Tab-separated table of C-alpha atoms in Angstrom:
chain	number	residue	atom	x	y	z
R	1	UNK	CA	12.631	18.690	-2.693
R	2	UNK	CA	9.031	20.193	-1.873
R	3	UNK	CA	7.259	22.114	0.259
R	4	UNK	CA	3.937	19.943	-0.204
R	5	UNK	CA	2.531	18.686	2.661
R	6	UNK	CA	2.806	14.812	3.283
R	7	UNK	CA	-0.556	12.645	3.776
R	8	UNK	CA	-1.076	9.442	5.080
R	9	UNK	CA	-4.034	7.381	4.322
R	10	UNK	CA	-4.955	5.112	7.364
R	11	UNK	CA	-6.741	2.083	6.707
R	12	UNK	CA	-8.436	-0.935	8.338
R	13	UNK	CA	-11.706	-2.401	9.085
R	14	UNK	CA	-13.288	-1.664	12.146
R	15	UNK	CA	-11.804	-3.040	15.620
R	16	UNK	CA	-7.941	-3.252	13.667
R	17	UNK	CA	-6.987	-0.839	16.429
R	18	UNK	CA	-7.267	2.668	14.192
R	19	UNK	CA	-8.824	4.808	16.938
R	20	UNK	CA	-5.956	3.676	19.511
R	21	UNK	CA	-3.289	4.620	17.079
R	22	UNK	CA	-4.959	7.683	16.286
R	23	UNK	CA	-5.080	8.643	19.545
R	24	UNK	CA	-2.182	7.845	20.249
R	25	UNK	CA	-0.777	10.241	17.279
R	26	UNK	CA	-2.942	12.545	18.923
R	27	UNK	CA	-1.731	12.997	22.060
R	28	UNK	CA	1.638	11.764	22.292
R	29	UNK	CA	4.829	14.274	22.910
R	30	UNK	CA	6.248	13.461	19.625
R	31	UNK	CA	7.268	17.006	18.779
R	32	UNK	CA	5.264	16.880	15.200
R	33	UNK	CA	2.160	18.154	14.614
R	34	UNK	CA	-0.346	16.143	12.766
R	35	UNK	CA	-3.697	17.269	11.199
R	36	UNK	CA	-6.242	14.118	11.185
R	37	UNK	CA	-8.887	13.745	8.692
R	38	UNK	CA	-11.692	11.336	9.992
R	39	UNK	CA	-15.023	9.946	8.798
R	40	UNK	CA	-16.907	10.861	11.845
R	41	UNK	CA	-15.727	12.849	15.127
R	42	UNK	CA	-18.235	11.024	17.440
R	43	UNK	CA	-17.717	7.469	16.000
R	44	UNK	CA	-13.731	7.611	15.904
R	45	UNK	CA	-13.965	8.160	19.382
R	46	UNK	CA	-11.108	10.388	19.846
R	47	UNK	CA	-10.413	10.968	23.496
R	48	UNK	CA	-12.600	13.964	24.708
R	49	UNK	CA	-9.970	15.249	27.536
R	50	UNK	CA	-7.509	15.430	24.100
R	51	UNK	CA	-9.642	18.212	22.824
R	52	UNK	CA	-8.458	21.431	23.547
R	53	UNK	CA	-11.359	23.584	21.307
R	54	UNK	CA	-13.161	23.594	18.477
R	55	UNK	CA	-13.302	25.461	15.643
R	56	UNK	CA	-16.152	24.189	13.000
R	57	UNK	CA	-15.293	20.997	12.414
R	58	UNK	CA	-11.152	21.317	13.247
R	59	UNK	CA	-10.749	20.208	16.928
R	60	UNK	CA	-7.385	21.711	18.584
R	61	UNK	CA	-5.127	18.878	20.634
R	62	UNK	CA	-2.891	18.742	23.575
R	63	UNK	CA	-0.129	18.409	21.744
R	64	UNK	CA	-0.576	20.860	19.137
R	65	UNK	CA	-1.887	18.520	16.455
R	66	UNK	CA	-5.375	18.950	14.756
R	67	UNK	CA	-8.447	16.620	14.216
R	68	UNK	CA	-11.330	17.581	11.694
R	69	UNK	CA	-14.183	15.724	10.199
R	70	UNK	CA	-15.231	14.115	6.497
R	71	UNK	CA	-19.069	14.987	6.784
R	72	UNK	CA	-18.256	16.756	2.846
R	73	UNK	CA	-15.800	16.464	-0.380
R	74	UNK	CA	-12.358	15.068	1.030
R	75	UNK	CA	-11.263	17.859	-1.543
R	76	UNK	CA	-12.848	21.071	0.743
R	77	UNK	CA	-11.199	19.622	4.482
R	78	UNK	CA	-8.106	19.239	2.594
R	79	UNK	CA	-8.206	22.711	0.970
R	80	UNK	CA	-9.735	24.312	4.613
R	81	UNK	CA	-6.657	22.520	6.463
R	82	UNK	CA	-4.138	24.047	3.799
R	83	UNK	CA	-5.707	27.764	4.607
R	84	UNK	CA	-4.281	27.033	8.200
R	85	UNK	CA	-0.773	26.678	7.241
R	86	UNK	CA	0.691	30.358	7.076
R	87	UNK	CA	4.074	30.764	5.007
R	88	UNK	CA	7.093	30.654	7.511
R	89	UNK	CA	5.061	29.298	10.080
R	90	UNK	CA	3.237	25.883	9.550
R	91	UNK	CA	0.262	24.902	11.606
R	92	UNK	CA	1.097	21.260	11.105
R	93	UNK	CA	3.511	18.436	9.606
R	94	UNK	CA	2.107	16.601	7.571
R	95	UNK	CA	-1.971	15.378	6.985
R	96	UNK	CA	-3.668	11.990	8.298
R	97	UNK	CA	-6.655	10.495	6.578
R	98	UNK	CA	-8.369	7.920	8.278
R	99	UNK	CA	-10.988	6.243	6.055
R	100	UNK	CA	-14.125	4.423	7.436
R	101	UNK	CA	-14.136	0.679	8.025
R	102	UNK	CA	-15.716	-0.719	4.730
R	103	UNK	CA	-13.945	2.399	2.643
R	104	UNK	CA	-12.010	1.254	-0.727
R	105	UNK	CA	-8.693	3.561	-0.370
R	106	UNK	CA	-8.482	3.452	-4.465
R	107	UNK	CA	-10.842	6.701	-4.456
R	108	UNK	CA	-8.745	8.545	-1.586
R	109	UNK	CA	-5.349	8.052	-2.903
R	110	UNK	CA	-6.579	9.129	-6.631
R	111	UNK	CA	-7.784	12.437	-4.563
R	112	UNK	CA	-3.745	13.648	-4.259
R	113	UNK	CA	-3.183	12.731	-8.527
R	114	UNK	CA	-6.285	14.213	-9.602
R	115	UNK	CA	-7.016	17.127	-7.954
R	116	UNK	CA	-4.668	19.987	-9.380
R	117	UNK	CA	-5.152	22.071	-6.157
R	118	UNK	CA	-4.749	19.494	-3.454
R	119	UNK	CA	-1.989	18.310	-6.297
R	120	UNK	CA	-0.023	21.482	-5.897
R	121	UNK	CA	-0.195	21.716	-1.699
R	122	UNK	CA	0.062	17.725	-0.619
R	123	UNK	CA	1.276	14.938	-1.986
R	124	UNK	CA	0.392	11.064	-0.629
R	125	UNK	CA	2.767	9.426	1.246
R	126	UNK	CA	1.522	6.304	1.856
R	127	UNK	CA	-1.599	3.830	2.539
R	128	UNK	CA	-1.359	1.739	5.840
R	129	UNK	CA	-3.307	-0.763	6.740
R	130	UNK	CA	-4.260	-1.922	10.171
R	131	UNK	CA	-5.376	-5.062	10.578
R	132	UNK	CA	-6.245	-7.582	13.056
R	133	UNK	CA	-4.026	-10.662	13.550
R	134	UNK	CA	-7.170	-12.445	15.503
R	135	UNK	CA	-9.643	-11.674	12.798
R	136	UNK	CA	-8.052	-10.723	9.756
R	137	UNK	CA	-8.587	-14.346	8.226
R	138	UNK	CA	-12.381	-14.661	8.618
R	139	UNK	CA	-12.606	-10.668	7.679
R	140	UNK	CA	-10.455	-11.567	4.352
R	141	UNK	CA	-12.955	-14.368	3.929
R	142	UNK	CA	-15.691	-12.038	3.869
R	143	UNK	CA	-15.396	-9.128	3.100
R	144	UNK	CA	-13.982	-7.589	-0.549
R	145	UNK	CA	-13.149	-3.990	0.795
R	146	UNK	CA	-10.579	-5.570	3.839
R	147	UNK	CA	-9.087	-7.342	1.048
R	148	UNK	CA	-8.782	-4.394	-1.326
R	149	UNK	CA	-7.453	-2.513	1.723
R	150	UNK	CA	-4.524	-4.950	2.620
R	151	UNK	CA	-4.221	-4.965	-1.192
R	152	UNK	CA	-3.604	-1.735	-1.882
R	153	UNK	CA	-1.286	-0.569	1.541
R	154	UNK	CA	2.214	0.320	0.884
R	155	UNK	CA	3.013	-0.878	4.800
R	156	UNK	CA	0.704	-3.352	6.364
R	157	UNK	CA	0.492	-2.949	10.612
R	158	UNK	CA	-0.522	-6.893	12.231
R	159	UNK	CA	-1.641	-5.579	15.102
R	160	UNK	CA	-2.791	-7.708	18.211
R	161	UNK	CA	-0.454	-9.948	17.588
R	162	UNK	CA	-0.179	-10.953	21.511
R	163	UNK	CA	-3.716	-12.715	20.658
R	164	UNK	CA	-2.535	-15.269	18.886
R	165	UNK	CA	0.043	-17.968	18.396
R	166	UNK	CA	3.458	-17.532	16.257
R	167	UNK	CA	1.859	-20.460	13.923
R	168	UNK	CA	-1.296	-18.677	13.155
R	169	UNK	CA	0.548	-15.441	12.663
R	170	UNK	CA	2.879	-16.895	10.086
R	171	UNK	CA	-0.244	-18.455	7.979
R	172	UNK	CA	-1.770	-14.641	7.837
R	173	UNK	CA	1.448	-12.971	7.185
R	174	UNK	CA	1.641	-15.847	4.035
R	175	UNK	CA	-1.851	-14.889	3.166
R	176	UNK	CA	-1.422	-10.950	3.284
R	177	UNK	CA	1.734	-11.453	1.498
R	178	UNK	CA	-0.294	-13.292	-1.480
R	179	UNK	CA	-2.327	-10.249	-1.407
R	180	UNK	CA	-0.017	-7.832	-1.269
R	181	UNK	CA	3.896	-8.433	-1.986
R	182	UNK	CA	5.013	-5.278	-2.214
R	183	UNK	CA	3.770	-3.896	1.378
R	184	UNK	CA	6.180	-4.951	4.281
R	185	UNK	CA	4.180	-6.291	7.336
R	186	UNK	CA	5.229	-4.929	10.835
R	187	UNK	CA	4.092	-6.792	14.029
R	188	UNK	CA	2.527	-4.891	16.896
R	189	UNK	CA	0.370	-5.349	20.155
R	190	UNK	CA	-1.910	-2.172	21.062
R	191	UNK	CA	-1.445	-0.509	17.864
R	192	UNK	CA	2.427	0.341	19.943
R	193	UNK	CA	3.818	0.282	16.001
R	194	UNK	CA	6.672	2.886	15.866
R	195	UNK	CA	5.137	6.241	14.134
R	196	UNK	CA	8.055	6.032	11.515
R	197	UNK	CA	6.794	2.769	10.203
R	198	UNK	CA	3.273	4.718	9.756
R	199	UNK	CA	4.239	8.348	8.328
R	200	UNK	CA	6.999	9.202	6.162
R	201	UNK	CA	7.328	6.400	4.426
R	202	UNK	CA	7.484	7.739	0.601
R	203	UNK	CA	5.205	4.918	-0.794
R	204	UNK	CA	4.273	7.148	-3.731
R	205	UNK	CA	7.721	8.676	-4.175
R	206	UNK	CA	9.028	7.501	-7.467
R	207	UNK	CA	12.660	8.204	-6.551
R	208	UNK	CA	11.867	5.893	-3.708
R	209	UNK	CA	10.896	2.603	-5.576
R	210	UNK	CA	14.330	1.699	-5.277
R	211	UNK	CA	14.065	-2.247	-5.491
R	212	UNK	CA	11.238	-4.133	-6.299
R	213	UNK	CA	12.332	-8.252	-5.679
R	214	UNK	CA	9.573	-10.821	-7.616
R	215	UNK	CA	11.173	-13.582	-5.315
R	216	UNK	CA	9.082	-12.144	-2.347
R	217	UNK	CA	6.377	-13.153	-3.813
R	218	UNK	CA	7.084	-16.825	-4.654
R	219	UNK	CA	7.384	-17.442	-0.692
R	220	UNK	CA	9.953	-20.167	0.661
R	221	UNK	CA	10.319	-23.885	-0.541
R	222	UNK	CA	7.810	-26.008	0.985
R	223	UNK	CA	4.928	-23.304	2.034
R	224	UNK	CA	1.856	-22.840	0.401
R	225	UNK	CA	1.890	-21.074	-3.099
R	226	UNK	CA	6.022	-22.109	-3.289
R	227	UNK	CA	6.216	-22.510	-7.269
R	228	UNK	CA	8.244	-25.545	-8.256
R	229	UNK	CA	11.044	-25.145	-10.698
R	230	UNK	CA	13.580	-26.395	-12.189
R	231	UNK	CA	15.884	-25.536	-9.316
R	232	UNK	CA	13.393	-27.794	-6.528
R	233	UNK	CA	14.950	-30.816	-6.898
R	234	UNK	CA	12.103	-32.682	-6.473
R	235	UNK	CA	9.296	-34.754	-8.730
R	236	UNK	CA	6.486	-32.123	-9.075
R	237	UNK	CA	3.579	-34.465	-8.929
R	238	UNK	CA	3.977	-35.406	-5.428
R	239	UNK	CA	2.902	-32.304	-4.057
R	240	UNK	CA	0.106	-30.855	-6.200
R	241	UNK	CA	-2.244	-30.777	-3.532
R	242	UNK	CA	-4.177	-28.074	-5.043
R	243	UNK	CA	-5.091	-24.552	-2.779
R	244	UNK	CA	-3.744	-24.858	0.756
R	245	UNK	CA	-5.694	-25.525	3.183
R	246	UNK	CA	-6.297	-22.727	5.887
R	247	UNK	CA	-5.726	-23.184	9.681
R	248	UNK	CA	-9.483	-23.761	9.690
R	249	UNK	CA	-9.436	-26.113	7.613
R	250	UNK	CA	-10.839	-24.801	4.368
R	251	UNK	CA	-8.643	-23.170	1.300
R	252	UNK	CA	-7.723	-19.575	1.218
R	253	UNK	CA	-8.198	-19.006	-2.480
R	254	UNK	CA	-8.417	-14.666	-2.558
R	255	UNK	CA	-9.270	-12.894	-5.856
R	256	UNK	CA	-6.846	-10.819	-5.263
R	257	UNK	CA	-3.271	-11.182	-5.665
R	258	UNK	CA	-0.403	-9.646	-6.560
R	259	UNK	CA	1.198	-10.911	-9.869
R	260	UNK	CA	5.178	-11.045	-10.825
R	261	UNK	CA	6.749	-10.407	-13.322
R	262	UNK	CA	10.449	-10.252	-14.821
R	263	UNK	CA	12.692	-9.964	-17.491
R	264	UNK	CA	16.622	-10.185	-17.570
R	265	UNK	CA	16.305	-8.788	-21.442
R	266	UNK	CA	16.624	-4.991	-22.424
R	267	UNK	CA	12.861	-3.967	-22.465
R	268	UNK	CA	11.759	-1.876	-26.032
R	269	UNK	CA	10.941	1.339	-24.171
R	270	UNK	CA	7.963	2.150	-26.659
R	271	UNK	CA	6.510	-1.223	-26.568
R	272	UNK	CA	6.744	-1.369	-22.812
R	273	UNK	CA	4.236	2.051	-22.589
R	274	UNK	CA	1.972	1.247	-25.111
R	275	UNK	CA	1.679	-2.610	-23.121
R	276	UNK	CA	1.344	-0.774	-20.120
R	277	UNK	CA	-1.159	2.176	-21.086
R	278	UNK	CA	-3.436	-0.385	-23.033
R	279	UNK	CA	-3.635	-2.730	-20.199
R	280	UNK	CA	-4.892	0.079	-17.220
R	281	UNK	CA	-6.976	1.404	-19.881
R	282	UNK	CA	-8.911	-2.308	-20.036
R	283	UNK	CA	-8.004	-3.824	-16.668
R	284	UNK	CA	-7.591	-0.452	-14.626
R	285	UNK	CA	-10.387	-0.896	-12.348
R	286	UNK	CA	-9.265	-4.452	-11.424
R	287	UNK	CA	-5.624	-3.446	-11.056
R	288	UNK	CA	-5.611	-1.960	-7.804
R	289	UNK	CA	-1.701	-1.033	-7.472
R	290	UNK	CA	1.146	-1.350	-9.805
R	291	UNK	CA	4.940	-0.991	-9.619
R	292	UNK	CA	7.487	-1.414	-11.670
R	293	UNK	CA	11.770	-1.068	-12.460
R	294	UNK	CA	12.500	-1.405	-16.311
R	295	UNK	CA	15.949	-1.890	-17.805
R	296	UNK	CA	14.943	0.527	-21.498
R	297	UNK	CA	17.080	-0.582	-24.439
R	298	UNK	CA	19.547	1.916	-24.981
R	299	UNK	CA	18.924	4.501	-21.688
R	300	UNK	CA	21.356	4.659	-18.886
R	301	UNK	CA	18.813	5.489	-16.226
R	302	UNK	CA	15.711	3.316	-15.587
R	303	UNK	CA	12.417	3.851	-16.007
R	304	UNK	CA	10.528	3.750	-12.497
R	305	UNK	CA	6.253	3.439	-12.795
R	306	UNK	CA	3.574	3.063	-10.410
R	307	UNK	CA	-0.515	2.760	-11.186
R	308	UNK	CA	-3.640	3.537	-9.114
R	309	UNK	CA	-6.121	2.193	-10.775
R	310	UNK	CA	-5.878	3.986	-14.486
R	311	UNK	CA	-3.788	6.518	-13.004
R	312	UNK	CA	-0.154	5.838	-13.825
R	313	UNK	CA	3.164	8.145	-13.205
R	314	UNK	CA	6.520	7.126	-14.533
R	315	UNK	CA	9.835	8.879	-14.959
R	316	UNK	CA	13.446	7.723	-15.886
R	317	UNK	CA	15.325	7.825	-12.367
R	318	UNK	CA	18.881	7.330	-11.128
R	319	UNK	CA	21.193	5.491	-13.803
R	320	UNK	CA	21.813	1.984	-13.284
R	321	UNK	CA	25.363	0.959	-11.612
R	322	UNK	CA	28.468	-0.278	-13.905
R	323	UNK	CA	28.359	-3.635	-12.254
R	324	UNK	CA	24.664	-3.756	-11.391
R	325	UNK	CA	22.054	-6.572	-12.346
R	326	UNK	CA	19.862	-4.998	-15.311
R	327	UNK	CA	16.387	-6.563	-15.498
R	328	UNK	CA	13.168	-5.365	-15.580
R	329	UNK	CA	10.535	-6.116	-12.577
R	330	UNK	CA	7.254	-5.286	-12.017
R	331	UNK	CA	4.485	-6.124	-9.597
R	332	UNK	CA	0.760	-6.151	-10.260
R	333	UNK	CA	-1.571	-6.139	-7.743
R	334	UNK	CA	-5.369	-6.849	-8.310
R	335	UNK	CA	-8.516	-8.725	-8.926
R	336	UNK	CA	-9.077	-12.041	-11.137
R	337	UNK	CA	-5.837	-11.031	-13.219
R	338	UNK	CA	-4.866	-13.388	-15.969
R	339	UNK	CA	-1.481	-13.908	-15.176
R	340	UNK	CA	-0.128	-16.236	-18.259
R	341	UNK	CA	-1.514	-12.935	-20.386
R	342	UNK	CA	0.195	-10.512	-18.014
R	343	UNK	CA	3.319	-12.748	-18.225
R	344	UNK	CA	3.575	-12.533	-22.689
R	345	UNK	CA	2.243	-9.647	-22.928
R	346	UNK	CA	5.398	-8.297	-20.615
R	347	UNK	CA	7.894	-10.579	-22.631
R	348	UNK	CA	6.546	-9.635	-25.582
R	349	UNK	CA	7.895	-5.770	-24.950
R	350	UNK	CA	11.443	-7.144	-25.280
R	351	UNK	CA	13.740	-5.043	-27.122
């Protein structure tokens, strides 16, 4: 479809096990080469005996791959790593940004919408996030950037999970999931995650938002956040215990969380826009990622969107099947989001 380069942005507080993958990506005999963007060479603390030589601030690898430093714009190490790649003969696969510990990815990812020239050579992939089963819970407690960074990853890695027990790891899986219900969470130990679960994974590819389920988000009958309806079979009051308690013993209450919504109704394809365009216009900066499938009144095909912040990108995609479910879905992910106003004003775009 393109010849634009593919980047990854690679987040997680520090300790989450970021320099082992990376060095990992850097030296292993994967037959791709890599070019890695990181904050700081010496901090990173990418294996010396991987370094081949240096040029400036682009270090050569083993294996062919490249390593250069942020100490300027994101924008200029992009552009200098694009001069590298020669037509016919590419000096690397596709581009890794690792961000520093405390970094909000929001700013990074609107780097590859915003800029026309990094626009035209690379286009994002995806936004992992690494994080640490042992300490992700006390980090989530305290910090607003790790919870903007599991909020905003397209593909969360649980790493270390061989530190703690199968209870405790399905309590933080419920909690990222709150967070984030759109990223799928894969387990590993040693950062040993499968590099096709990290790159490649088309998180910004339009044409690749190909199902988007609400359900995921209301989790299983019986946990924590499980929203009683009609369908429960069971008297509501008994279990309004208010916020769950966490495994040590206090509630779990995030600001952020992702918000669903759905409609089995034909959506009124105008309304639906100027909802959608008003609300990241007032709410952008609290909306951290948005995605969305919409059945439009009277079009074959449907309309696909996704948000960064303010920055939104939609197009009508592949047509919907003869015997397929039309309804409209959307997730919004964010911070202190009303979600009875998110809810009407959705409805309200009904055709």
């Amino acid at each position: 479809m393109t010849d634009r380069i593919p980047v990854t942005v690679l987040t997680g507080y520090l300790g989450a096990g970021k320099t082992t993958l990376l060095n990992r990506i850097l030296s292993e005999d994967h037959g791709k080469r890599y070019a890695v963007i990181v904050n700081e060479f010496g901090e990173i603390g990418i294996d010396n005996d991987l370094v081949v030589g240096a040029d400036e601030d682009v270090f050569e690898m083993n294996n062919g791959c490249v390593c250069c430093t942020v100490r300027g714009d994101l924008i200029r190490v992009v552009a200098g790593l694009m001069k590298r790649q020669r037509p016919g003969k590419p000096a690397f696969d596709a581009i890794i940004v690792e961000t520093t510990g405390l970094a909000d990815p929001g700013p990074v990812a609107q780097t590859f919408f915003v800029d026309e020239d990094v626009k035209a050579k690379t286009q994002l992939d995806s936004v992992t996030a690494l994080v640490d089963a042992k300490h992700v819970m006390a980090r989530l407690d305290d910090s607003k950037e790790a919870r903007e960074q599991v909020a905003f990853a397209d593909r969360i890695i649980l790493n270390k999970t061989d530190l703690v027990s199968e209870a405790e790891l399905v309590e933080v899986e419920r909690r990222l999931r709150k967070l984030n219900p759109l990223a799928p969470i894969t387990r590993a130990e040693r950062a040993n995650v499968p590099l096709d679960q990290v790159l490649g994974l088309g998180g910004f590819d339009l044409g690749r938002i190909l199902d988007i389920n609400p359900e995921f988000a209301n989790p299983a009958h019986g946990e924590a956040g499980h929203v009683h309806d009609e369908h429960c079979g069971h008297d509501h009051h008994d279990h309004d215990h208010g916020p769950s308690q966490g495994a040590r013993g206090h509630a779990h209450e995030d600001d952020i969380k992702g918000i669903s919504l759905s409609l089995e109704r034909p959506m009124d394809g105008t309304k639906f826009t100027a909802w959608l365009d008003r609300l990241l216009g007032e709410q952008g900066q609290n909306i951290l990622r948005a995605k969305g499938i919409i059945d439009v009144h009277g079009e074959d095909r449907r309309l696909v969107f996704q948000a960064v912040h303010m920055i939104l990108e939609g197009d009508l995609q592949k047509p919907w099947g003869a015997n397929e479910r039309r309804w409209s879905r959307a997730v919004f992910i964010g911070r202190d989001l009303d979600e009875a106003a998110l809810r009407a004003g959705f409805e309200s775009c009904a055709a």
